[in-house]
Amino acid sequence: MSPAEQAHMSKTASPPRQIIEKKQMQDFMKLYSGLVERCFMSCAQDFTSKALTGKEGTCVQNCTDKFLKHSERVGARFAEHNAEQMQGR
Amino acid sequence: MSFFGLGGGQNAQPTGAINPAQIEMAVAELDMITDVFNRLVNSCHAKCIDAKYHEPDLNKGEGVCIDRCTAKFFEVNKKVGERMQAMGGGSGGATFQ
């Protein structure tokens, strides 16, 4: 669960744990499949061989790392924004 | 985090005797927040991250772009919400905050 969501959770009435865990699982699978699609589209270019080339392999690694860092940073800004909103009310 | 079912003690079933309407509200809110977050991540990734992937780290420009992109996204979110509320439909104007 993103930090933003966690920050928000404590304020609201929380649903039971099974529901949250199910949602977390769904989020994770969505993240995973989304990341595969994103990095495949950006990195897989050469279809003259069935294995990923070295270049494509590093591209996929970089793509994954970068996306997770991106998502982390967005999450931090999101949490800050949420916190501000909470104070404003 | 405190869950309804786990704090009481008397009630053995975690899901028993909980107001279902309240849970539904909480779940809907969680869904909405998750949705906003995912859209934010996707939009700013499309706008800020170079798809060549020469390095695994965010470079300085990308980092700054992300910060500005998120701030702008929230502003757009707010503006659109306000406009929709002004249009008066009422039903559609779900501003998240």
PDB file of C-alpha atoms in Angstrom:
ATOM      1  CA  MET A   1       0.000   0.000   0.000  1.00  0.00           C
ATOM      2  CA  SER A   2       1.307   3.399  -0.886  1.00  0.00           C
ATOM      3  CA  PRO A   3       2.355   5.798   1.860  1.00  0.00           C
ATOM      4  CA  ALA A   4      -0.418   8.084   0.723  1.00  0.00           C
ATOM      5  CA  GLU A   5      -2.998   5.446   1.320  1.00  0.00           C
ATOM      6  CA  GLN A   6      -1.543   4.548   4.659  1.00  0.00           C
ATOM      7  CA  ALA A   7      -1.601   8.175   5.682  1.00  0.00           C
ATOM      8  CA  HIS A   8      -5.219   8.306   4.747  1.00  0.00           C
ATOM      9  CA  MET A   9      -6.243   5.052   6.347  1.00  0.00           C
ATOM     10  CA  SER A  10      -5.865   6.121   9.922  1.00  0.00           C
ATOM     11  CA  LYS A  11      -8.391   8.912   9.473  1.00  0.00           C
ATOM     12  CA  THR A  12     -11.228   6.889   8.088  1.00  0.00           C
ATOM     13  CA  ALA A  13     -13.225   3.951   9.338  1.00  0.00           C
ATOM     14  CA  SER A  14     -11.175   0.929   8.301  1.00  0.00           C
ATOM     15  CA  PRO A  15     -12.724  -2.045   6.584  1.00  0.00           C
ATOM     16  CA  PRO A  16     -11.851  -5.498   7.935  1.00  0.00           C
ATOM     17  CA  ARG A  17      -8.470  -6.945   7.255  1.00  0.00           C
ATOM     18  CA  GLN A  18      -9.530  -9.470   4.602  1.00  0.00           C
ATOM     19  CA  ILE A  19     -10.884  -6.697   2.438  1.00  0.00           C
ATOM     20  CA  ILE A  20      -7.711  -4.668   2.794  1.00  0.00           C
ATOM     21  CA  GLU A  21      -5.510  -7.652   2.070  1.00  0.00           C
ATOM     22  CA  LYS A  22      -7.537  -8.525  -0.990  1.00  0.00           C
ATOM     23  CA  LYS A  23      -7.205  -4.970  -2.239  1.00  0.00           C
ATOM     24  CA  GLN A  24      -3.477  -4.992  -1.585  1.00  0.00           C
ATOM     25  CA  MET A  25      -3.148  -8.189  -3.579  1.00  0.00           C
ATOM     26  CA  GLN A  26      -5.152  -6.704  -6.428  1.00  0.00           C
ATOM     27  CA  ASP A  27      -3.043  -3.543  -6.356  1.00  0.00           C
ATOM     28  CA  PHE A  28       0.111  -5.571  -6.418  1.00  0.00           C
ATOM     29  CA  MET A  29      -0.984  -7.674  -9.373  1.00  0.00           C
ATOM     30  CA  LYS A  30      -2.059  -4.565 -11.216  1.00  0.00           C
ATOM     31  CA  LEU A  31       1.294  -2.952 -10.525  1.00  0.00           C
ATOM     32  CA  TYR A  32       3.102  -6.044 -11.696  1.00  0.00           C
ATOM     33  CA  SER A  33       1.209  -6.497 -14.945  1.00  0.00           C
ATOM     34  CA  GLY A  34       1.307  -2.773 -15.622  1.00  0.00           C
ATOM     35  CA  LEU A  35       5.043  -2.712 -15.136  1.00  0.00           C
ATOM     36  CA  VAL A  36       5.551  -5.693 -17.433  1.00  0.00           C
ATOM     37  CA  GLU A  37       3.532  -4.020 -20.148  1.00  0.00           C
ATOM     38  CA  ARG A  38       5.217  -0.651 -19.699  1.00  0.00           C
ATOM     39  CA  CYS A  39       8.754  -2.031 -19.780  1.00  0.00           C
ATOM     40  CA  PHE A  40       8.019  -4.491 -22.553  1.00  0.00           C
ATOM     41  CA  MET A  41       6.655  -1.736 -24.754  1.00  0.00           C
ATOM     42  CA  SER A  42       9.614   0.544 -24.047  1.00  0.00           C
ATOM     43  CA  CYS A  43      12.413  -2.005 -24.123  1.00  0.00           C
ATOM     44  CA  ALA A  44      11.602  -4.954 -26.373  1.00  0.00           C
ATOM     45  CA  GLN A  45      12.605  -3.719 -29.828  1.00  0.00           C
ATOM     46  CA  ASP A  46      14.503  -6.465 -31.566  1.00  0.00           C
ATOM     47  CA  PHE A  47      12.495  -9.482 -32.677  1.00  0.00           C
ATOM     48  CA  THR A  48      15.251 -11.249 -34.587  1.00  0.00           C
ATOM     49  CA  SER A  49      15.900 -13.454 -31.559  1.00  0.00           C
ATOM     50  CA  LYS A  50      13.638 -14.885 -28.911  1.00  0.00           C
ATOM     51  CA  ALA A  51      15.890 -14.026 -25.976  1.00  0.00           C
ATOM     52  CA  LEU A  52      16.182 -10.512 -24.636  1.00  0.00           C
ATOM     53  CA  THR A  53      19.388  -8.935 -25.846  1.00  0.00           C
ATOM     54  CA  GLY A  54      21.819  -7.568 -23.275  1.00  0.00           C
ATOM     55  CA  LYS A  55      20.685  -4.080 -24.063  1.00  0.00           C
ATOM     56  CA  GLU A  56      17.041  -4.966 -23.695  1.00  0.00           C
ATOM     57  CA  GLY A  57      17.781  -6.723 -20.414  1.00  0.00           C
ATOM     58  CA  THR A  58      19.435  -3.676 -18.861  1.00  0.00           C
ATOM     59  CA  CYS A  59      16.655  -1.522 -20.244  1.00  0.00           C
ATOM     60  CA  VAL A  60      14.072  -3.654 -18.451  1.00  0.00           C
ATOM     61  CA  GLN A  61      16.058  -3.468 -15.229  1.00  0.00           C
ATOM     62  CA  ASN A  62      16.384   0.284 -15.482  1.00  0.00           C
ATOM     63  CA  CYS A  63      12.754   0.641 -16.435  1.00  0.00           C
ATOM     64  CA  THR A  64      11.617  -1.323 -13.389  1.00  0.00           C
ATOM     65  CA  ASP A  65      13.930   0.454 -10.950  1.00  0.00           C
ATOM     66  CA  LYS A  66      13.041   3.822 -12.322  1.00  0.00           C
ATOM     67  CA  PHE A  67       9.326   3.230 -12.206  1.00  0.00           C
ATOM     68  CA  LEU A  68       9.461   2.137  -8.589  1.00  0.00           C
ATOM     69  CA  LYS A  69      11.492   5.209  -7.679  1.00  0.00           C
ATOM     70  CA  HIS A  70       9.067   7.354  -9.609  1.00  0.00           C
ATOM     71  CA  SER A  71       6.127   5.797  -7.833  1.00  0.00           C
ATOM     72  CA  GLU A  72       7.805   6.290  -4.467  1.00  0.00           C
ATOM     73  CA  ARG A  73       8.386   9.950  -5.130  1.00  0.00           C
ATOM     74  CA  VAL A  74       4.850  10.515  -6.352  1.00  0.00           C
ATOM     75  CA  GLY A  75       3.628   8.695  -3.247  1.00  0.00           C
ATOM     76  CA  ALA A  76       5.598  11.038  -1.018  1.00  0.00           C
ATOM     77  CA  ARG A  77       4.135  14.127  -2.714  1.00  0.00           C
ATOM     78  CA  PHE A  78       0.690  12.551  -2.567  1.00  0.00           C
ATOM     79  CA  ALA A  79       1.009  11.963   1.159  1.00  0.00           C
ATOM     80  CA  GLU A  80       2.141  15.544   1.705  1.00  0.00           C
ATOM     81  CA  HIS A  81      -0.811  16.828  -0.258  1.00  0.00           C
ATOM     82  CA  ASN A  82      -3.177  14.649   1.738  1.00  0.00           C
ATOM     83  CA  ALA A  83      -1.706  15.842   5.003  1.00  0.00           C
ATOM     84  CA  GLU A  84      -2.189  19.439   3.928  1.00  0.00           C
ATOM     85  CA  GLN A  85      -5.787  18.770   3.019  1.00  0.00           C
ATOM     86  CA  MET A  86      -6.405  17.212   6.407  1.00  0.00           C
ATOM     87  CA  GLN A  87      -5.060  20.237   8.227  1.00  0.00           C
ATOM     88  CA  GLY A  88      -7.130  22.581   6.110  1.00  0.00           C
ATOM     89  CA  ARG A  89     -10.393  21.008   7.198  1.00  0.00           C
TER      90      ARG A  89
ATOM     91  CA  MET B   1      -4.619   0.873  12.373  1.00  0.00           C
ATOM     92  CA  SER B   2      -7.687  -0.078  14.287  1.00  0.00           C
ATOM     93  CA  PHE B   3     -10.189  -2.395  12.733  1.00  0.00           C
ATOM     94  CA  PHE B   4     -13.709  -2.532  13.976  1.00  0.00           C
ATOM     95  CA  GLY B   5     -13.802  -6.218  14.623  1.00  0.00           C
ATOM     96  CA  LEU B   6     -10.502  -6.581  16.374  1.00  0.00           C
ATOM     97  CA  GLY B   7     -10.769  -3.943  19.068  1.00  0.00           C
ATOM     98  CA  GLY B   8     -13.958  -5.109  20.755  1.00  0.00           C
ATOM     99  CA  GLY B   9     -12.935  -8.409  22.206  1.00  0.00           C
ATOM    100  CA  GLN B  10     -16.414  -9.705  22.975  1.00  0.00           C
ATOM    101  CA  ASN B  11     -17.209 -10.466  19.395  1.00  0.00           C
ATOM    102  CA  ALA B  12     -15.407 -13.545  18.124  1.00  0.00           C
ATOM    103  CA  GLN B  13     -16.211 -12.956  14.474  1.00  0.00           C
ATOM    104  CA  PRO B  14     -14.241 -10.107  13.009  1.00  0.00           C
ATOM    105  CA  THR B  15     -16.910  -9.289  10.480  1.00  0.00           C
ATOM    106  CA  GLY B  16     -19.895  -9.657  12.782  1.00  0.00           C
ATOM    107  CA  ALA B  17     -21.957  -6.700  13.969  1.00  0.00           C
ATOM    108  CA  ILE B  18     -20.185  -4.142  11.844  1.00  0.00           C
ATOM    109  CA  ASN B  19     -22.168  -1.567  10.071  1.00  0.00           C
ATOM    110  CA  PRO B  20     -21.977  -2.739   6.435  1.00  0.00           C
ATOM    111  CA  ALA B  21     -22.848   0.677   5.056  1.00  0.00           C
ATOM    112  CA  GLN B  22     -19.860   2.170   6.837  1.00  0.00           C
ATOM    113  CA  ILE B  23     -17.570  -0.492   5.439  1.00  0.00           C
ATOM    114  CA  GLU B  24     -18.900   0.102   1.979  1.00  0.00           C
ATOM    115  CA  MET B  25     -18.156   3.792   2.363  1.00  0.00           C
ATOM    116  CA  ALA B  26     -14.635   3.088   3.529  1.00  0.00           C
ATOM    117  CA  VAL B  27     -14.021   0.657   0.679  1.00  0.00           C
ATOM    118  CA  ALA B  28     -15.366   3.114  -1.866  1.00  0.00           C
ATOM    119  CA  GLU B  29     -13.122   5.814  -0.464  1.00  0.00           C
ATOM    120  CA  LEU B  30     -10.121   3.533  -0.573  1.00  0.00           C
ATOM    121  CA  ASP B  31     -10.913   2.641  -4.180  1.00  0.00           C
ATOM    122  CA  MET B  32     -11.218   6.269  -5.124  1.00  0.00           C
ATOM    123  CA  ILE B  33      -7.941   7.243  -3.509  1.00  0.00           C
ATOM    124  CA  THR B  34      -6.156   4.296  -5.092  1.00  0.00           C
ATOM    125  CA  ASP B  35      -7.583   5.263  -8.458  1.00  0.00           C
ATOM    126  CA  VAL B  36      -6.447   8.873  -8.140  1.00  0.00           C
ATOM    127  CA  PHE B  37      -3.011   7.729  -7.068  1.00  0.00           C
ATOM    128  CA  ASN B  38      -2.672   5.320  -9.997  1.00  0.00           C
ATOM    129  CA  ARG B  39      -3.774   7.937 -12.480  1.00  0.00           C
ATOM    130  CA  LEU B  40      -1.305  10.371 -10.978  1.00  0.00           C
ATOM    131  CA  VAL B  41       1.536   7.883 -11.250  1.00  0.00           C
ATOM    132  CA  ASN B  42       0.693   7.043 -14.857  1.00  0.00           C
ATOM    133  CA  SER B  43       0.202  10.629 -15.992  1.00  0.00           C
ATOM    134  CA  CYS B  44       3.411  11.917 -14.473  1.00  0.00           C
ATOM    135  CA  HIS B  45       5.362   8.904 -15.637  1.00  0.00           C
ATOM    136  CA  ALA B  46       4.218   9.561 -19.184  1.00  0.00           C
ATOM    137  CA  LYS B  47       5.111  13.223 -18.921  1.00  0.00           C
ATOM    138  CA  CYS B  48       8.370  13.127 -16.994  1.00  0.00           C
ATOM    139  CA  ILE B  49      10.201   9.864 -17.532  1.00  0.00           C
ATOM    140  CA  ASP B  50      12.353   9.409 -20.592  1.00  0.00           C
ATOM    141  CA  ALA B  51      11.580   6.022 -22.151  1.00  0.00           C
ATOM    142  CA  LYS B  52      15.162   5.310 -23.186  1.00  0.00           C
ATOM    143  CA  TYR B  53      16.129   3.967 -19.762  1.00  0.00           C
ATOM    144  CA  HIS B  54      19.854   4.579 -19.851  1.00  0.00           C
ATOM    145  CA  GLU B  55      20.073   4.659 -16.071  1.00  0.00           C
ATOM    146  CA  PRO B  56      18.024   3.168 -13.238  1.00  0.00           C
ATOM    147  CA  ASP B  57      17.857   6.368 -11.179  1.00  0.00           C
ATOM    148  CA  LEU B  58      15.669   9.383 -11.587  1.00  0.00           C
ATOM    149  CA  ASN B  59      17.843  12.192 -12.834  1.00  0.00           C
ATOM    150  CA  LYS B  60      17.538  15.666 -11.398  1.00  0.00           C
ATOM    151  CA  GLY B  61      15.286  16.956 -14.131  1.00  0.00           C
ATOM    152  CA  GLU B  62      12.925  14.025 -13.810  1.00  0.00           C
ATOM    153  CA  GLY B  63      12.717  14.446 -10.045  1.00  0.00           C
ATOM    154  CA  VAL B  64      11.830  18.108 -10.300  1.00  0.00           C
ATOM    155  CA  CYS B  65       9.387  17.303 -13.076  1.00  0.00           C
ATOM    156  CA  ILE B  66       7.640  14.753 -10.878  1.00  0.00           C
ATOM    157  CA  ASP B  67       7.261  17.229  -8.021  1.00  0.00           C
ATOM    158  CA  ARG B  68       5.775  19.844 -10.308  1.00  0.00           C
ATOM    159  CA  CYS B  69       3.671  17.322 -12.165  1.00  0.00           C
ATOM    160  CA  THR B  70       2.012  16.053  -8.986  1.00  0.00           C
ATOM    161  CA  ALA B  71       1.325  19.587  -7.769  1.00  0.00           C
ATOM    162  CA  LYS B  72      -0.160  20.466 -11.127  1.00  0.00           C
ATOM    163  CA  PHE B  73      -2.240  17.330 -11.226  1.00  0.00           C
ATOM    164  CA  PHE B  74      -3.830  18.232  -7.897  1.00  0.00           C
ATOM    165  CA  GLU B  75      -4.497  21.732  -9.111  1.00  0.00           C
ATOM    166  CA  VAL B  76      -6.156  20.434 -12.256  1.00  0.00           C
ATOM    167  CA  ASN B  77      -8.101  17.974 -10.149  1.00  0.00           C
ATOM    168  CA  LYS B  78      -9.365  20.806  -7.984  1.00  0.00           C
ATOM    169  CA  LYS B  79     -10.161  23.116 -10.883  1.00  0.00           C
ATOM    170  CA  VAL B  80     -12.099  20.475 -12.781  1.00  0.00           C
ATOM    171  CA  GLY B  81     -13.981  19.606  -9.613  1.00  0.00           C
ATOM    172  CA  GLU B  82     -14.882  23.220  -9.061  1.00  0.00           C
ATOM    173  CA  ARG B  83     -16.050  23.651 -12.644  1.00  0.00           C
ATOM    174  CA  MET B  84     -18.163  20.550 -12.429  1.00  0.00           C
ATOM    175  CA  GLN B  85     -19.703  21.729  -9.219  1.00  0.00           C
ATOM    176  CA  ALA B  86     -20.386  25.085 -10.801  1.00  0.00           C
ATOM    177  CA  MET B  87     -22.140  23.328 -13.660  1.00  0.00           C
ATOM    178  CA  GLY B  88     -24.534  22.241 -10.995  1.00  0.00           C
ATOM    179  CA  GLY B  89     -25.015  18.587 -11.857  1.00  0.00           C
ATOM    180  CA  GLY B  90     -24.090  17.792  -8.317  1.00  0.00           C
ATOM    181  CA  SER B  91     -23.865  14.078  -8.908  1.00  0.00           C
ATOM    182  CA  GLY B  92     -20.697  14.133 -10.973  1.00  0.00           C
ATOM    183  CA  GLY B  93     -18.546  16.488  -8.962  1.00  0.00           C
ATOM    184  CA  ALA B  94     -16.721  14.111  -6.701  1.00  0.00           C
ATOM    185  CA  THR B  95     -13.612  16.033  -5.773  1.00  0.00           C
ATOM    186  CA  PHE B  96     -11.266  13.901  -3.867  1.00  0.00           C
ATOM    187  CA  GLN B  97      -9.706  15.365  -0.750  1.00  0.00           C
TER     188      GLN B  97
END
